[in-house]
């Protein structure tokens, strides 16, 4: 009988919608997209949280430029607020120390993090996930009741084959998938569109490869003016995810 | 882990569900040392929150299980007291005990590859109810 599990639904009780950004493949832009999604929704006046579930490579704090911030303690932990977004990440505690967690330990860490974080009232909680179809994702699906998924891929065959496995897993776990987002597109190609149709999923649109992105990392206001952010905004708007 | 008051609420909710409507006579809660729970605050919170519930008369006992780590490489076992931690690290481990993996190394060979053998988590070990 684990009493911590009884606290989690209570901690998430004020959260209206939870969307996990996932891929199966590493390095396709999950962290960038989940962070921009949270920023854009917050800019529209929504109450937004951003949860970093990538325990081995937590990096939303790098994109937002809030490394070294510390959540406040008050009957639990209050997330760090950046550009209106409430952020929680193990990076705030582990700093640059490596955090070698085996599967069971990663599950425990997630339970603790969900049991301790006080999100308050949120319209949207965006969750950045680690690459792969391993424990973290299964745990997220099990512990974050009602979670929906946004699938990110690049046009590469290598990405698409991992994403296929992820889509199979999401379907088996009955997680509603909002659609497929193509990132870092460099040429006209309908591969991802074709795959999305094959998976029976909505193709949401594509984001360009943006050479100027690197310079904007760590600065939320600079991120807003990147072409990736502008493209993402249009796509999310069309998909009715910013309303 | 969670704040003591939230933990108190969770313990009572979990115990009451397990008792299935019966009156609970006693309860034994084990707290892993790594959770770093303040037992006195927890005791007080539980005594306040159980008033007027099926658990009102329950005797609640606590047991703190000392943390033991074991190196996966050389097999050495060590305790939390043997580890050199600063305040910030201790506090981080209090919130998320797995952060021990970011701050601790084997006391003998220095490997980061170790297991928490004992002393993590919170669970209800015993529950005695009427009937
Ligand atoms: N549209 C884009 N244009 C240019 N660079 C991009 C774009 N999308 C992502 N990147 C860059 O690609 C790299 C990987 O992005 P990101 O870290 O968001 O991927 P990820 O899927 O979260 O990776 P991981 O699986 O390691 O968590 C980063 O350096 C990021 O800045
Ligand atoms: Mg990432
Ligand atoms: Zn060792």
mmCIF file with all atom_site columns, N, CA and C and ligand atoms in Angstrom, chain A residues 23 25-34 54 57 59 63 128-132 152 183-185 207-214 217 228, ligand 1:
data_model
loop_
_atom_site.group_PDB
_atom_site.id
_atom_site.type_symbol
_atom_site.label_atom_id
_atom_site.label_alt_id
_atom_site.label_comp_id
_atom_site.label_asym_id
_atom_site.label_entity_id
_atom_site.label_seq_id
_atom_site.pdbx_PDB_ins_code
_atom_site.Cartn_x
_atom_site.Cartn_y
_atom_site.Cartn_z
_atom_site.occupancy
_atom_site.B_iso_or_equiv
_atom_site.pdbx_formal_charge
_atom_site.auth_seq_id
_atom_site.auth_comp_id
_atom_site.auth_asym_id
_atom_site.auth_atom_id
_atom_site.pdbx_PDB_model_num
ATOM   1   N N   . UNK A 1 23  ? 8.099  10.984 -28.950 1.00 0.00 ? 23  UNK A N   1
ATOM   2   C CA  . UNK A 1 23  ? 8.573  10.634 -30.276 1.00 0.00 ? 23  UNK A CA  1
ATOM   3   C C   . UNK A 1 23  ? 9.016  9.192  -30.439 1.00 0.00 ? 23  UNK A C   1
ATOM   4   N N   . UNK A 1 25  ? 11.974 8.603  -30.846 1.00 0.00 ? 25  UNK A N   1
ATOM   5   C CA  . UNK A 1 25  ? 13.310 8.871  -31.370 1.00 0.00 ? 25  UNK A CA  1
ATOM   6   C C   . UNK A 1 25  ? 13.943 10.040 -30.604 1.00 0.00 ? 25  UNK A C   1
ATOM   7   N N   . UNK A 1 26  ? 15.238 9.992  -30.421 1.00 0.00 ? 26  UNK A N   1
ATOM   8   C CA  . UNK A 1 26  ? 15.931 11.080 -29.736 1.00 0.00 ? 26  UNK A CA  1
ATOM   9   C C   . UNK A 1 26  ? 16.317 12.204 -30.687 1.00 0.00 ? 26  UNK A C   1
ATOM   10  N N   . UNK A 1 27  ? 16.440 13.397 -30.154 1.00 0.00 ? 27  UNK A N   1
ATOM   11  C CA  . UNK A 1 27  ? 16.990 14.519 -30.902 1.00 0.00 ? 27  UNK A CA  1
ATOM   12  C C   . UNK A 1 27  ? 16.111 15.081 -32.004 1.00 0.00 ? 27  UNK A C   1
ATOM   13  N N   . UNK A 1 28  ? 14.809 14.796 -31.950 1.00 0.00 ? 28  UNK A N   1
ATOM   14  C CA  . UNK A 1 28  ? 13.936 15.274 -33.037 1.00 0.00 ? 28  UNK A CA  1
ATOM   15  C C   . UNK A 1 28  ? 13.270 16.619 -32.716 1.00 0.00 ? 28  UNK A C   1
ATOM   16  N N   . UNK A 1 29  ? 13.477 17.105 -31.486 1.00 0.00 ? 29  UNK A N   1
ATOM   17  C CA  . UNK A 1 29  ? 12.901 18.411 -31.142 1.00 0.00 ? 29  UNK A CA  1
ATOM   18  C C   . UNK A 1 29  ? 11.781 18.379 -30.105 1.00 0.00 ? 29  UNK A C   1
ATOM   19  N N   . UNK A 1 30  ? 11.670 17.285 -29.370 1.00 0.00 ? 30  UNK A N   1
ATOM   20  C CA  . UNK A 1 30  ? 10.613 17.188 -28.349 1.00 0.00 ? 30  UNK A CA  1
ATOM   21  C C   . UNK A 1 30  ? 10.717 18.297 -27.312 1.00 0.00 ? 30  UNK A C   1
ATOM   22  N N   . UNK A 1 31  ? 11.938 18.512 -26.823 1.00 0.00 ? 31  UNK A N   1
ATOM   23  C CA  . UNK A 1 31  ? 12.114 19.507 -25.768 1.00 0.00 ? 31  UNK A CA  1
ATOM   24  C C   . UNK A 1 31  ? 11.832 20.907 -26.295 1.00 0.00 ? 31  UNK A C   1
ATOM   25  N N   . UNK A 1 32  ? 12.352 21.205 -27.477 1.00 0.00 ? 32  UNK A N   1
ATOM   26  C CA  . UNK A 1 32  ? 12.109 22.513 -28.059 1.00 0.00 ? 32  UNK A CA  1
ATOM   27  C C   . UNK A 1 32  ? 10.610 22.735 -28.260 1.00 0.00 ? 32  UNK A C   1
ATOM   28  N N   . UNK A 1 33  ? 9.935  21.741 -28.837 1.00 0.00 ? 33  UNK A N   1
ATOM   29  C CA  . UNK A 1 33  ? 8.519  21.907 -29.166 1.00 0.00 ? 33  UNK A CA  1
ATOM   30  C C   . UNK A 1 33  ? 7.654  21.968 -27.909 1.00 0.00 ? 33  UNK A C   1
ATOM   31  N N   . UNK A 1 34  ? 7.952  21.115 -26.912 1.00 0.00 ? 34  UNK A N   1
ATOM   32  C CA  . UNK A 1 34  ? 7.121  21.182 -25.707 1.00 0.00 ? 34  UNK A CA  1
ATOM   33  C C   . UNK A 1 34  ? 7.299  22.533 -25.014 1.00 0.00 ? 34  UNK A C   1
ATOM   34  N N   . UNK A 1 54  ? 12.348 14.029 -18.774 1.00 0.00 ? 54  UNK A N   1
ATOM   35  C CA  . UNK A 1 54  ? 13.583 13.429 -19.272 1.00 0.00 ? 54  UNK A CA  1
ATOM   36  C C   . UNK A 1 54  ? 14.623 13.464 -18.156 1.00 0.00 ? 54  UNK A C   1
ATOM   37  N N   . UNK A 1 57  ? 18.378 13.416 -19.327 1.00 0.00 ? 57  UNK A N   1
ATOM   38  C CA  . UNK A 1 57  ? 18.877 14.612 -20.010 1.00 0.00 ? 57  UNK A CA  1
ATOM   39  C C   . UNK A 1 57  ? 17.904 15.755 -19.874 1.00 0.00 ? 57  UNK A C   1
ATOM   40  N N   . UNK A 1 59  ? 16.263 19.089 -19.980 1.00 0.00 ? 59  UNK A N   1
ATOM   41  C CA  . UNK A 1 59  ? 16.788 20.226 -20.730 1.00 0.00 ? 59  UNK A CA  1
ATOM   42  C C   . UNK A 1 59  ? 15.786 21.331 -21.017 1.00 0.00 ? 59  UNK A C   1
ATOM   43  N N   . UNK A 1 63  ? 16.485 25.387 -22.569 1.00 0.00 ? 63  UNK A N   1
ATOM   44  C CA  . UNK A 1 63  ? 15.744 26.146 -23.586 1.00 0.00 ? 63  UNK A CA  1
ATOM   45  C C   . UNK A 1 63  ? 15.189 27.442 -22.978 1.00 0.00 ? 63  UNK A C   1
ATOM   46  N N   . UNK A 1 128 ? 7.330  17.145 -21.346 1.00 0.00 ? 128 UNK A N   1
ATOM   47  C CA  . UNK A 1 128 ? 8.414  16.774 -22.258 1.00 0.00 ? 128 UNK A CA  1
ATOM   48  C C   . UNK A 1 128 ? 8.861  15.373 -21.864 1.00 0.00 ? 128 UNK A C   1
ATOM   49  N N   . UNK A 1 129 ? 9.032  14.493 -22.845 1.00 0.00 ? 129 UNK A N   1
ATOM   50  C CA  . UNK A 1 129 ? 9.368  13.108 -22.510 1.00 0.00 ? 129 UNK A CA  1
ATOM   51  C C   . UNK A 1 129 ? 10.731 12.729 -23.068 1.00 0.00 ? 129 UNK A C   1
ATOM   52  N N   . UNK A 1 130 ? 11.329 11.694 -22.460 1.00 0.00 ? 130 UNK A N   1
ATOM   53  C CA  . UNK A 1 130 ? 12.630 11.241 -22.962 1.00 0.00 ? 130 UNK A CA  1
ATOM   54  C C   . UNK A 1 130 ? 12.432 10.443 -24.248 1.00 0.00 ? 130 UNK A C   1
ATOM   55  N N   . UNK A 1 131 ? 13.500 10.235 -25.019 1.00 0.00 ? 131 UNK A N   1
ATOM   56  C CA  . UNK A 1 131 ? 13.374 9.393  -26.205 1.00 0.00 ? 131 UNK A CA  1
ATOM   57  C C   . UNK A 1 131 ? 13.062 7.956  -25.801 1.00 0.00 ? 131 UNK A C   1
ATOM   58  N N   . UNK A 1 132 ? 12.522 7.193  -26.726 1.00 0.00 ? 132 UNK A N   1
ATOM   59  C CA  . UNK A 1 132 ? 12.301 5.774  -26.456 1.00 0.00 ? 132 UNK A CA  1
ATOM   60  C C   . UNK A 1 132 ? 10.875 5.465  -26.057 1.00 0.00 ? 132 UNK A C   1
ATOM   61  N N   . UNK A 1 152 ? 6.083  13.810 -32.288 1.00 0.00 ? 152 UNK A N   1
ATOM   62  C CA  . UNK A 1 152 ? 7.032  14.598 -33.080 1.00 0.00 ? 152 UNK A CA  1
ATOM   63  C C   . UNK A 1 152 ? 7.959  13.661 -33.845 1.00 0.00 ? 152 UNK A C   1
ATOM   64  N N   . UNK A 1 183 ? 9.197  17.845 -37.763 1.00 0.00 ? 183 UNK A N   1
ATOM   65  C CA  . UNK A 1 183 ? 10.160 18.897 -37.401 1.00 0.00 ? 183 UNK A CA  1
ATOM   66  C C   . UNK A 1 183 ? 11.418 18.816 -38.262 1.00 0.00 ? 183 UNK A C   1
ATOM   67  N N   . UNK A 1 184 ? 12.100 19.946 -38.376 1.00 0.00 ? 184 UNK A N   1
ATOM   68  C CA  . UNK A 1 184 ? 13.371 20.066 -39.094 1.00 0.00 ? 184 UNK A CA  1
ATOM   69  C C   . UNK A 1 184 ? 13.254 19.616 -40.544 1.00 0.00 ? 184 UNK A C   1
ATOM   70  N N   . UNK A 1 185 ? 12.188 20.058 -41.184 1.00 0.00 ? 185 UNK A N   1
ATOM   71  C CA  . UNK A 1 185 ? 12.030 19.721 -42.589 1.00 0.00 ? 185 UNK A CA  1
ATOM   72  C C   . UNK A 1 185 ? 12.977 20.571 -43.419 1.00 0.00 ? 185 UNK A C   1
ATOM   73  N N   . UNK A 1 207 ? 7.579  22.011 -39.299 1.00 0.00 ? 207 UNK A N   1
ATOM   74  C CA  . UNK A 1 207 ? 8.397  23.142 -38.847 1.00 0.00 ? 207 UNK A CA  1
ATOM   75  C C   . UNK A 1 207 ? 9.689  23.117 -39.639 1.00 0.00 ? 207 UNK A C   1
ATOM   76  N N   . UNK A 1 208 ? 10.151 24.285 -40.072 1.00 0.00 ? 208 UNK A N   1
ATOM   77  C CA  . UNK A 1 208 ? 11.365 24.333 -40.884 1.00 0.00 ? 208 UNK A CA  1
ATOM   78  C C   . UNK A 1 208 ? 12.606 24.083 -40.037 1.00 0.00 ? 208 UNK A C   1
ATOM   79  N N   . UNK A 1 209 ? 13.703 23.718 -40.689 1.00 0.00 ? 209 UNK A N   1
ATOM   80  C CA  . UNK A 1 209 ? 14.985 23.709 -40.002 1.00 0.00 ? 209 UNK A CA  1
ATOM   81  C C   . UNK A 1 209 ? 15.425 25.165 -39.901 1.00 0.00 ? 209 UNK A C   1
ATOM   82  N N   . UNK A 1 210 ? 15.682 25.614 -38.688 1.00 0.00 ? 210 UNK A N   1
ATOM   83  C CA  . UNK A 1 210 ? 15.941 27.036 -38.463 1.00 0.00 ? 210 UNK A CA  1
ATOM   84  C C   . UNK A 1 210 ? 17.378 27.244 -37.972 1.00 0.00 ? 210 UNK A C   1
ATOM   85  N N   . UNK A 1 211 ? 18.213 27.819 -38.847 1.00 0.00 ? 211 UNK A N   1
ATOM   86  C CA  . UNK A 1 211 ? 19.621 28.018 -38.494 1.00 0.00 ? 211 UNK A CA  1
ATOM   87  C C   . UNK A 1 211 ? 19.822 29.010 -37.358 1.00 0.00 ? 211 UNK A C   1
ATOM   88  N N   . UNK A 1 212 ? 18.856 29.896 -37.153 1.00 0.00 ? 212 UNK A N   1
ATOM   89  C CA  . UNK A 1 212 ? 19.030 30.947 -36.136 1.00 0.00 ? 212 UNK A CA  1
ATOM   90  C C   . UNK A 1 212 ? 18.519 30.539 -34.762 1.00 0.00 ? 212 UNK A C   1
ATOM   91  N N   . UNK A 1 213 ? 17.969 29.320 -34.709 1.00 0.00 ? 213 UNK A N   1
ATOM   92  C CA  . UNK A 1 213 ? 17.366 28.889 -33.451 1.00 0.00 ? 213 UNK A CA  1
ATOM   93  C C   . UNK A 1 213 ? 18.360 28.858 -32.303 1.00 0.00 ? 213 UNK A C   1
ATOM   94  N N   . UNK A 1 214 ? 19.535 28.310 -32.583 1.00 0.00 ? 214 UNK A N   1
ATOM   95  C CA  . UNK A 1 214 ? 20.539 28.107 -31.534 1.00 0.00 ? 214 UNK A CA  1
ATOM   96  C C   . UNK A 1 214 ? 20.774 29.383 -30.724 1.00 0.00 ? 214 UNK A C   1
ATOM   97  N N   . UNK A 1 217 ? 18.156 30.080 -27.966 1.00 0.00 ? 217 UNK A N   1
ATOM   98  C CA  . UNK A 1 217 ? 17.975 29.157 -26.846 1.00 0.00 ? 217 UNK A CA  1
ATOM   99  C C   . UNK A 1 217 ? 18.382 29.831 -25.537 1.00 0.00 ? 217 UNK A C   1
ATOM   100 N N   . UNK A 1 228 ? 10.666 28.914 -36.228 1.00 0.00 ? 228 UNK A N   1
ATOM   101 C CA  . UNK A 1 228 ? 10.065 27.681 -35.697 1.00 0.00 ? 228 UNK A CA  1
ATOM   102 C C   . UNK A 1 228 ? 8.869  28.028 -34.817 1.00 0.00 ? 228 UNK A C   1
HETATM 103 N N1  . LIG C 2 .   ? 13.257 23.190 -36.225 1.00 0.00 ? 1   LIG C N1  1
HETATM 104 C C1  . LIG C 2 .   ? 14.512 23.203 -35.774 1.00 0.00 ? 1   LIG C C1  1
HETATM 105 N N2  . LIG C 2 .   ? 15.462 23.925 -36.403 1.00 0.00 ? 1   LIG C N2  1
HETATM 106 C C2  . LIG C 2 .   ? 16.739 23.939 -35.970 1.00 0.00 ? 1   LIG C C2  1
HETATM 107 N N3  . LIG C 2 .   ? 17.165 23.273 -34.905 1.00 0.00 ? 1   LIG C N3  1
HETATM 108 C C3  . LIG C 2 .   ? 16.259 22.531 -34.226 1.00 0.00 ? 1   LIG C C3  1
HETATM 109 C C4  . LIG C 2 .   ? 14.890 22.463 -34.609 1.00 0.00 ? 1   LIG C C4  1
HETATM 110 N N4  . LIG C 2 .   ? 14.257 21.656 -33.752 1.00 0.00 ? 1   LIG C N4  1
HETATM 111 C C5  . LIG C 2 .   ? 15.163 21.256 -32.844 1.00 0.00 ? 1   LIG C C5  1
HETATM 112 N N5  . LIG C 2 .   ? 16.365 21.787 -33.119 1.00 0.00 ? 1   LIG C N5  1
HETATM 113 C C6  . LIG C 2 .   ? 17.631 21.555 -32.416 1.00 0.00 ? 1   LIG C C6  1
HETATM 114 O O1  . LIG C 2 .   ? 17.887 20.164 -32.443 1.00 0.00 ? 1   LIG C O1  1
HETATM 115 C C7  . LIG C 2 .   ? 18.452 19.709 -31.230 1.00 0.00 ? 1   LIG C C7  1
HETATM 116 C C8  . LIG C 2 .   ? 17.543 18.646 -30.620 1.00 0.00 ? 1   LIG C C8  1
HETATM 117 O O2  . LIG C 2 .   ? 16.341 19.253 -30.179 1.00 0.00 ? 1   LIG C O2  1
HETATM 118 P P1  . LIG C 2 .   ? 15.653 18.824 -28.826 1.00 0.00 ? 1   LIG C P1  1
HETATM 119 O O3  . LIG C 2 .   ? 16.653 18.771 -27.728 1.00 0.00 ? 1   LIG C O3  1
HETATM 120 O O4  . LIG C 2 .   ? 14.450 19.641 -28.638 1.00 0.00 ? 1   LIG C O4  1
HETATM 121 O O5  . LIG C 2 .   ? 15.262 17.327 -29.226 1.00 0.00 ? 1   LIG C O5  1
HETATM 122 P P2  . LIG C 2 .   ? 14.726 16.172 -28.284 1.00 0.00 ? 1   LIG C P2  1
HETATM 123 O O6  . LIG C 2 .   ? 13.831 15.342 -29.121 1.00 0.00 ? 1   LIG C O6  1
HETATM 124 O O7  . LIG C 2 .   ? 14.159 16.760 -27.048 1.00 0.00 ? 1   LIG C O7  1
HETATM 125 O O8  . LIG C 2 .   ? 16.064 15.402 -27.931 1.00 0.00 ? 1   LIG C O8  1
HETATM 126 P P3  . LIG C 2 .   ? 16.237 14.260 -26.793 1.00 0.00 ? 1   LIG C P3  1
HETATM 127 O O9  . LIG C 2 .   ? 15.627 13.035 -27.370 1.00 0.00 ? 1   LIG C O9  1
HETATM 128 O O10 . LIG C 2 .   ? 17.725 14.164 -26.609 1.00 0.00 ? 1   LIG C O10 1
HETATM 129 O O11 . LIG C 2 .   ? 15.525 14.745 -25.580 1.00 0.00 ? 1   LIG C O11 1
HETATM 130 C C9  . LIG C 2 .   ? 18.605 20.945 -30.363 1.00 0.00 ? 1   LIG C C9  1
HETATM 131 O O12 . LIG C 2 .   ? 19.890 21.452 -30.511 1.00 0.00 ? 1   LIG C O12 1
HETATM 132 C C10 . LIG C 2 .   ? 17.565 21.900 -30.929 1.00 0.00 ? 1   LIG C C10 1
HETATM 133 O O13 . LIG C 2 .   ? 17.902 23.239 -30.686 1.00 0.00 ? 1   LIG C O13 1
#
